[in-house]
Coordinates of C-alpha atoms and ligand atoms in Angstrom, one line a residue:
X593 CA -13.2 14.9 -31.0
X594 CA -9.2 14.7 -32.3
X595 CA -7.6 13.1 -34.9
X596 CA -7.0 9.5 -33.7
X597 CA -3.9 8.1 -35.7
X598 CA -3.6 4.2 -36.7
X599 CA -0.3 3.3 -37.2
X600 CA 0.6 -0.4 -37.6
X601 CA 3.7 -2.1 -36.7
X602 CA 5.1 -5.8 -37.0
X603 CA 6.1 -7.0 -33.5
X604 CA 8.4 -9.5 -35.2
X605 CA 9.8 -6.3 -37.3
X606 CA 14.1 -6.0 -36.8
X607 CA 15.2 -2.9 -34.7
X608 CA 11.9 -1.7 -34.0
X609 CA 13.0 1.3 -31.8
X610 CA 13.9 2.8 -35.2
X611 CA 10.5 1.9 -37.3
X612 CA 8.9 4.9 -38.3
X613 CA 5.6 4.3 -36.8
X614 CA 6.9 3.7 -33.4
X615 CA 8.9 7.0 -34.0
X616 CA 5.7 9.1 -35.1
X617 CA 3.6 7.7 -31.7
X618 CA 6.9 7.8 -29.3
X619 CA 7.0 11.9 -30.9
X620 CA 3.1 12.5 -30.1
X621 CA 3.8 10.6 -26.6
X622 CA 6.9 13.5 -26.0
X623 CA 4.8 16.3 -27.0
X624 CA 2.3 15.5 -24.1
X625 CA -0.3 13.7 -26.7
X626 CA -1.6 9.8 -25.5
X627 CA -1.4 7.0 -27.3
X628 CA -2.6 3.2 -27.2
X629 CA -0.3 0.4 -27.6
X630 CA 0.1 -3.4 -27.2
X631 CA 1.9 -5.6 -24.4
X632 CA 1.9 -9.1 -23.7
X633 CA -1.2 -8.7 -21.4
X634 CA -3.7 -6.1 -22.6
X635 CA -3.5 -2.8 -24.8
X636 CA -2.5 0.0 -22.5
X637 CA -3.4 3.8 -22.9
X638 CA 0.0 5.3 -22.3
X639 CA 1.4 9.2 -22.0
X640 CA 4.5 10.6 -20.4
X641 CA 4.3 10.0 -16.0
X642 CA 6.1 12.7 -15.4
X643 CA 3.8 15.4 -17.6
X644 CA 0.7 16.3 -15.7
X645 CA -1.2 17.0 -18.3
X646 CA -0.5 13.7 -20.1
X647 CA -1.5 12.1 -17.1
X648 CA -4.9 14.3 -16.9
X649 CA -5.6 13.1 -20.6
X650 CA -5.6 9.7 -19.8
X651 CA -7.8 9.5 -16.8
X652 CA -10.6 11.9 -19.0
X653 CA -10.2 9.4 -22.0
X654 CA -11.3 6.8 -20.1
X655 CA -13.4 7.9 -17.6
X656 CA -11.6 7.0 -15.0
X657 CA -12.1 8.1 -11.3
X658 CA -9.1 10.3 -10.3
X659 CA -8.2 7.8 -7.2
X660 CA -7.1 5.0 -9.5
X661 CA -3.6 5.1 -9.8
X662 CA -1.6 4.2 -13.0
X663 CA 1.2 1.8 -13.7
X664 CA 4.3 3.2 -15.2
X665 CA 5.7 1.2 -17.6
X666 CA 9.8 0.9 -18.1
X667 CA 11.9 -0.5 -20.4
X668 CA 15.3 -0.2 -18.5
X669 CA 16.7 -0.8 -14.8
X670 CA 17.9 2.4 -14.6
X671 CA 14.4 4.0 -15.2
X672 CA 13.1 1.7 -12.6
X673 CA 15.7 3.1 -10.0
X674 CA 14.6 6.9 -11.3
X675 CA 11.3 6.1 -10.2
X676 CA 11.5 4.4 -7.1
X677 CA 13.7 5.0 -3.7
X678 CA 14.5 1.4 -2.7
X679 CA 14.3 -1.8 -4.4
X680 CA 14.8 -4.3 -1.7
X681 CA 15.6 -8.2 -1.6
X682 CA 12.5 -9.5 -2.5
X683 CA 11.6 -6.7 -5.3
X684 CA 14.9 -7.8 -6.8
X685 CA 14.7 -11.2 -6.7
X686 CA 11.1 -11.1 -8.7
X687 CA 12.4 -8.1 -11.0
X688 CA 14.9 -11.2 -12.1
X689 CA 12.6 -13.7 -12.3
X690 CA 9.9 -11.9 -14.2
X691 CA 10.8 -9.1 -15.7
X692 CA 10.2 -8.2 -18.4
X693 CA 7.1 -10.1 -18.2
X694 CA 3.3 -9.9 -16.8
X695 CA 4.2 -8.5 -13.1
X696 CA 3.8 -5.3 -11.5
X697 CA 5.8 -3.9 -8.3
X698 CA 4.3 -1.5 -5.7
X699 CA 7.0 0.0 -4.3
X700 CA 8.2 3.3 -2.6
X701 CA 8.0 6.5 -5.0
X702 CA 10.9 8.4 -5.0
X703 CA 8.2 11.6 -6.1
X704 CA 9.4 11.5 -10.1
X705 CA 6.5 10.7 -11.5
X706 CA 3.5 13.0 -11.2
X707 CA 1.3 12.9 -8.0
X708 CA -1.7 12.4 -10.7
X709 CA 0.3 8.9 -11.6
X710 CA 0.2 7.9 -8.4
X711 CA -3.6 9.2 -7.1
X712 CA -1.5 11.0 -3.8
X713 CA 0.1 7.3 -2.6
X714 CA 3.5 7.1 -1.1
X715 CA 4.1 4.3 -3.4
X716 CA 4.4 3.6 -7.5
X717 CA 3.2 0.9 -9.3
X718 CA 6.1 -0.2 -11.6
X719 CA 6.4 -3.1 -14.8
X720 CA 9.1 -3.6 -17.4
X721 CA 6.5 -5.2 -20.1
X722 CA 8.0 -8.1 -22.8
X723 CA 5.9 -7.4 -25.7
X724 CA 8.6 -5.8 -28.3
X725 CA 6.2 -2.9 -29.6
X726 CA 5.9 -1.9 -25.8
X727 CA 9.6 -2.1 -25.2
X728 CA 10.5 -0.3 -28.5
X729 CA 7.9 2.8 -27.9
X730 CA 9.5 3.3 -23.9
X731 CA 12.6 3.5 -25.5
X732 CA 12.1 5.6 -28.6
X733 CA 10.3 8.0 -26.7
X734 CA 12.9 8.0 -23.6
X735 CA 10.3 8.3 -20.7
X736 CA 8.6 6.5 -18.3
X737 CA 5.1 5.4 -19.7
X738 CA 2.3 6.1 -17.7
X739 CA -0.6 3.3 -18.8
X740 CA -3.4 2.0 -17.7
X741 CA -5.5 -0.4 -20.1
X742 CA -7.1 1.2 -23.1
X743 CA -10.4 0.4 -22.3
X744 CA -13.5 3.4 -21.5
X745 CA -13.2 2.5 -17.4
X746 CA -15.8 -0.4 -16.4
X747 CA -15.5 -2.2 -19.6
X748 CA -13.0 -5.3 -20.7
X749 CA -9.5 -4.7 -21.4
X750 CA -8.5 -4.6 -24.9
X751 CA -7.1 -7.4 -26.5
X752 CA -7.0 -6.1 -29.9
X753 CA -6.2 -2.5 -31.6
X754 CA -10.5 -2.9 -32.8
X755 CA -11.7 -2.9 -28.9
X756 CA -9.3 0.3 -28.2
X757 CA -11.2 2.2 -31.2
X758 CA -14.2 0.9 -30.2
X759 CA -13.9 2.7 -26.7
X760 CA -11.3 5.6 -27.6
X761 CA -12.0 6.4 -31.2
X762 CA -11.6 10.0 -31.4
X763 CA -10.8 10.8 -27.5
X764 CA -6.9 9.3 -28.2
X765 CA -4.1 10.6 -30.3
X766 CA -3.4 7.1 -32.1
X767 CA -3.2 3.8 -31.7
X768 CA -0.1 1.2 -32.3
X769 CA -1.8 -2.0 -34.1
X770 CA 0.5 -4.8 -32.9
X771 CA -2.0 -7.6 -33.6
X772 CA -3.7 -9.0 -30.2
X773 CA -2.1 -9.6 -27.2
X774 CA -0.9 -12.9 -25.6
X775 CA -1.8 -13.5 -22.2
X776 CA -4.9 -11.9 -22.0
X777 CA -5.5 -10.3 -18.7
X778 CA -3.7 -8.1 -17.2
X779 CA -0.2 -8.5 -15.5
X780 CA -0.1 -9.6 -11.2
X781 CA 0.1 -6.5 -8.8
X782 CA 2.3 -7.5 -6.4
X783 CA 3.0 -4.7 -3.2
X784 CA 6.6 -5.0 -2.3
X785 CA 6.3 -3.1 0.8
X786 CA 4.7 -5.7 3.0
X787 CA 6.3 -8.6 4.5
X788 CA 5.6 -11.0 3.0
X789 CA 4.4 -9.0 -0.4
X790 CA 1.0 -9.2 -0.9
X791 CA -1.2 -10.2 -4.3
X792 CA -3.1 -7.0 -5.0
X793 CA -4.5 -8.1 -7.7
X794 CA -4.4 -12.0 -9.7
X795 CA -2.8 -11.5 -13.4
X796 CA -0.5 -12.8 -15.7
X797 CA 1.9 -14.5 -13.1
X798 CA 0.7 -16.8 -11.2
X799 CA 0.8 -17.2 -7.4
X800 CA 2.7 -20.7 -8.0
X801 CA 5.0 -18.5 -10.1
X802 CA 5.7 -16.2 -7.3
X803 CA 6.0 -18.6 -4.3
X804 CA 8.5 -20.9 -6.2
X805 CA 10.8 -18.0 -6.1
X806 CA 10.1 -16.0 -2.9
X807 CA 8.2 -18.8 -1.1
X808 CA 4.6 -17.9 0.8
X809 CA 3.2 -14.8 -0.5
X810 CA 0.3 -13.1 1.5
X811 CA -3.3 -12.2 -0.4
X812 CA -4.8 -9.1 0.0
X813 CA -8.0 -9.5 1.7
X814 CA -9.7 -6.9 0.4
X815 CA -10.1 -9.2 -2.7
X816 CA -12.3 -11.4 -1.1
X817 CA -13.3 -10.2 2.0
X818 CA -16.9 -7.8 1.6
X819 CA -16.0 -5.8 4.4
X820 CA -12.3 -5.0 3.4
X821 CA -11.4 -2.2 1.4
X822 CA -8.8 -3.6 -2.1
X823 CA -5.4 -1.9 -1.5
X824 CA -5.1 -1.4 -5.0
X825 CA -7.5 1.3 -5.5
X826 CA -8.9 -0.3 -8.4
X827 CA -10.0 -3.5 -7.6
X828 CA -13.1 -1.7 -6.1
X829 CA -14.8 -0.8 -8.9
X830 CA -17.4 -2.3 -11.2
X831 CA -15.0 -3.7 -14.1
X832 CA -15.8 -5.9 -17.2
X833 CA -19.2 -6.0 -17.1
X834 CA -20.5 -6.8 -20.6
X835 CA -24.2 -5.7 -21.3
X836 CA -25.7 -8.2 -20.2
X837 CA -26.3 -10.0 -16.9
X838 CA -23.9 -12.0 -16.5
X839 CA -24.3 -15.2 -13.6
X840 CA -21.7 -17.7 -13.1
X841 CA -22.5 -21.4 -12.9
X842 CA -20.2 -23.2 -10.9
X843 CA -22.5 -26.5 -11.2
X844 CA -21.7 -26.6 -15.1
X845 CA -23.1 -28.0 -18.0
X846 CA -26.3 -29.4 -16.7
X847 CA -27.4 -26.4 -14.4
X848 CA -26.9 -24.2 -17.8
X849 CA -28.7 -26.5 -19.4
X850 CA -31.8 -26.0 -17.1
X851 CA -31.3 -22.5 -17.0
X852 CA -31.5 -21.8 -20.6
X853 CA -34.4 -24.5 -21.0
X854 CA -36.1 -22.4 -18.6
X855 CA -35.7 -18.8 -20.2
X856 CA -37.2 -20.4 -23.5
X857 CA -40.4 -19.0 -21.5
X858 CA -39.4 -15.9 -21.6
X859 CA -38.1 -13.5 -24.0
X860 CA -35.2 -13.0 -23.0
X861 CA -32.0 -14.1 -25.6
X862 CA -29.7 -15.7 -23.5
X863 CA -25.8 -16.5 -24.4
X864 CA -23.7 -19.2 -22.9
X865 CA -19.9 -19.1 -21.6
X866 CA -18.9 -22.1 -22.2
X867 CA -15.4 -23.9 -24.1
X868 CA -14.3 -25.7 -27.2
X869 CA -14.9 -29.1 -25.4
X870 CA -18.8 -28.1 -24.4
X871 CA -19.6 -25.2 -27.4
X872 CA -21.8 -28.7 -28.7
X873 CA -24.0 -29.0 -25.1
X874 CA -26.3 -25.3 -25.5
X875 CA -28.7 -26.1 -28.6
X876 CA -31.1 -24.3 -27.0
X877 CA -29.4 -21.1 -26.3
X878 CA -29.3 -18.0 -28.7
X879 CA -25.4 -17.6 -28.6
X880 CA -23.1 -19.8 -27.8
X881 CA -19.5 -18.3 -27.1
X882 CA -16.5 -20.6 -26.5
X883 CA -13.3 -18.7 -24.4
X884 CA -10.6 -21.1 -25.1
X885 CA -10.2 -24.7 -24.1
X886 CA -10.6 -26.1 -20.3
X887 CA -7.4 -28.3 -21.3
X888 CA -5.4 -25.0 -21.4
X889 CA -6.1 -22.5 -19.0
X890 CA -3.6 -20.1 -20.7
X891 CA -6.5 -20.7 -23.5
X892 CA -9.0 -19.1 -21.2
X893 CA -7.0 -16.1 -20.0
X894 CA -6.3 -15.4 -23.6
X895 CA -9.7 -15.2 -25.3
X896 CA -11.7 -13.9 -22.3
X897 CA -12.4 -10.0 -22.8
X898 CA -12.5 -10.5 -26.0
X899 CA -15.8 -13.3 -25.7
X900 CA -17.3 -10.3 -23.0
X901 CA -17.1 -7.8 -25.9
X902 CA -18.6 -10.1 -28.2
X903 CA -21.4 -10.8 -25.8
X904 CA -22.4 -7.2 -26.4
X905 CA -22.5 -7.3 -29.9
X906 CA -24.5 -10.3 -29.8
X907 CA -27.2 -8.3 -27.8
X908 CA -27.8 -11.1 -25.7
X909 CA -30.0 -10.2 -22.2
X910 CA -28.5 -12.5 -20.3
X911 CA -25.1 -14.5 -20.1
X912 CA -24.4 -17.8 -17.8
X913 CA -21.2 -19.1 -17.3
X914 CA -19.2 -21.9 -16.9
X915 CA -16.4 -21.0 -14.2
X916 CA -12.8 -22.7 -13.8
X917 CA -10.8 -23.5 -11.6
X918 CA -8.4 -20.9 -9.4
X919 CA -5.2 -22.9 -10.4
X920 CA -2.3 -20.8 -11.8
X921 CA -3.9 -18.2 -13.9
X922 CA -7.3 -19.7 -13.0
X923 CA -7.1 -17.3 -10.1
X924 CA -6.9 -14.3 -12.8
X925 CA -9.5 -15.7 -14.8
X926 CA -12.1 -16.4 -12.3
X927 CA -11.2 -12.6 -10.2
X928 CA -12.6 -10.4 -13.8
X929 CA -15.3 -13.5 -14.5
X930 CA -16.6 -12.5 -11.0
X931 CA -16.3 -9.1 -11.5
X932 CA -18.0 -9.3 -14.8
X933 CA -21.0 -11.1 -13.0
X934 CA -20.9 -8.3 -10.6
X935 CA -20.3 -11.6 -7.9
X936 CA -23.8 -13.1 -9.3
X937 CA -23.5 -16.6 -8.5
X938 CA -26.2 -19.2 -9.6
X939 CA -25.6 -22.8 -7.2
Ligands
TXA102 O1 -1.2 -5.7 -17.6 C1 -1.4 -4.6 -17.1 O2 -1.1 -4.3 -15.9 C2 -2.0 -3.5 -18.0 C3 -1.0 -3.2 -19.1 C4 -1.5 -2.0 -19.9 O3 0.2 -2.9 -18.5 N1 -2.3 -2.3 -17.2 C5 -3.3 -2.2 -16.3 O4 -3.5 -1.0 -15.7 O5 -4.1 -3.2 -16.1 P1 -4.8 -0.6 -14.9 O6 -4.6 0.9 -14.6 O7 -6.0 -1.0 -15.6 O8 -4.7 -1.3 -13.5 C6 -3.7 -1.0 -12.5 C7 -4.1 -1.5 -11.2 C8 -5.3 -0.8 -10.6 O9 -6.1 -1.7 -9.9 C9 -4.7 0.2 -9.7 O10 -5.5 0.6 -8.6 C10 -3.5 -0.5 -9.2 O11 -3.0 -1.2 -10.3 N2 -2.4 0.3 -8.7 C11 -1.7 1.3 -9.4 N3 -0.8 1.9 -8.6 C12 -0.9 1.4 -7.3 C13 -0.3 1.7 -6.1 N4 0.6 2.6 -5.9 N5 -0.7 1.0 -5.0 C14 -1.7 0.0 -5.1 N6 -2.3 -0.3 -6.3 C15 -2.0 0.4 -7.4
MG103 MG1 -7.8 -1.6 -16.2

């Protein structure tokens, strides 16, 4: 166990580069120490890319296997052109568009960062994040911020500073309480060294988003094709899972219905996924959890791993879900609810 530090910071605070709290974590993150802090997507588990051992600590923290590379987080153009050897049209047109913001680049490394950053690749995943305490810490502390999301590896991403202690308490030098995040899932990885790029993973920016500024954008098909390998290394693994088992119900409302009716014969508690406009429909379910409004997809993205973590501490057996459409960040939504159903699909 060490000493896990809570230090907690306004986002809406005036010249927070210069706060003392972001000073006292952006000093732990230049002595080679790891810290959690907020952006606009999810809480990440940052440490200094270039340090090796920084690096090492996060991947032990969280459990996570060695061939995952890490997104280093920026705060400037120049420490994007540091990291990287060429930034070409297209990479530069969506660095305009979106940055700072929910989008991640894959693009050629230059070698800067350490080889532990980067799991071996040739390439580095790059994003300039907008939340201010994200922005503030890169700066303070001067470096290129390696960070994944805070999360023990497998479960939901952290929304809020409570579901980083939950998983990190005491494995972590501190934690930056921001209050939760926005968007809710994580940001769009985006490989910049295909023509056209390529969606490596659905997030915060939405395909729409992309193609209005690039035009036609290619998906990898590892994401949806069984026998392709995900280019991003991580999109292979188990991910979200609550306790539970989890089933998604495409049919909706009445399918749950039936299904829940039917495990009153068992002993089983069962939760529902549902929304604001159908928490009313589940009587007969233990737990009833609503993730947002249909209305508002934006809704949905935002209160989703924070509704899986709750299943857990509702100690429900098992969960079924309403699903959504792919639309805009529908497409993020329904790639972790699949992946928290481990692809179990009920017709
Ligand atoms: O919103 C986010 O992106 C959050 C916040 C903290 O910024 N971060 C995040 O990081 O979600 P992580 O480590 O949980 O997910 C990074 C994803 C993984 O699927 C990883 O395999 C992929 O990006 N990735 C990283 N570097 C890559 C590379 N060079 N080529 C392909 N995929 C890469
Ligand atoms: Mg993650």
């Amino acid at each position: 166990m060490i000493e896990t530090q809570l230090w907690r910071v306004n986002p809406e605070t005036a010249d927070l580069e210069n706060d003392l709290q972001i000073k006292a974590a952006a000093k732990c993150l230049s002595q080679g120490k790891i810290v959690a802090f907020p952006t606009e997507t999810v809480y990440g588990l940052g440490g200094n890319a270039k340090f090796r051992d920084s690096v090492q600590k996060i991947y032990e923290a969280k459990g996570r296997p060695s061939d995952n590379p890490l997104i280093v987080h920026v705060a400037t153009a120049e420490q994007v052109r540091e990291i990287c050897t060429e930034i070409n049209p297209i990479a530069k047109k969506l660095m305009d568009a979106f940055w700072p913001g929910p989008l991640t680049l894959v693009l050629p490394s230059r070698g800067e960062v350490s080889d532990a950053v980067t799991a071996g690749l040739s390439t580095v995943a790059v994003r300039m994040p907008s939340h201010p305490v994200a922005r503030a810490l890169i700066l303070a502390s001067g470096l290129p911020i390696a960070a994944p999301s805070a999360n023990s590896s497998g479960h939901p991403s952290p929304t809020k500073a409570d579901h980083v202690l939950h998983d990190l308490y005491g494995k972590i030098a501190g934690i930056v309480d921001g209050g939760e995040t926005g968007v809710g899932v994580e940001s769009t990885v985006v490989d910049c060294t295909t023509t056209p790029v390529t969606i490596l993973r659905p997030g915060g920016v939405s395909r729409e988003q992309l193609e209005e500024v690039i035009g036609p954008v290619a998906d990898d098909p590892g994401l949806t094709r069984p026998d392709q390998t995900p280019k991003a290394p991580g999109m292979k693994y188990k991910h979200y899972a609550p306790e539970a088992t989890m089933y998604l119900v495409p049919a909706g409302e009445s399918r749950i219905q039936e299904l829940v009716a039917h495990e009153k014969n068992s002993d089983r508690r069962v939760g529902v996924l549902t929304t604001e406009e159908n928490q009313k429909d589940f009587p007969q379910a233990d737990v009833v959890l609503t993730c947002g409004r249909r209305s508002d997809p934006e809704s949905v993205a935002h209160s989703l791993f924070a509704i899986l973590r709750a299943f857990d501490a509702e100690n429900v057996d098992v969960i079924y879900s309403e699903t959504f459409s792919e639309a805009g960040i529908g497409k993020a939504v329904m790639n972790r609810l699949s992946k928290a159903a481990a692809g179990r699909v009920i017709e």
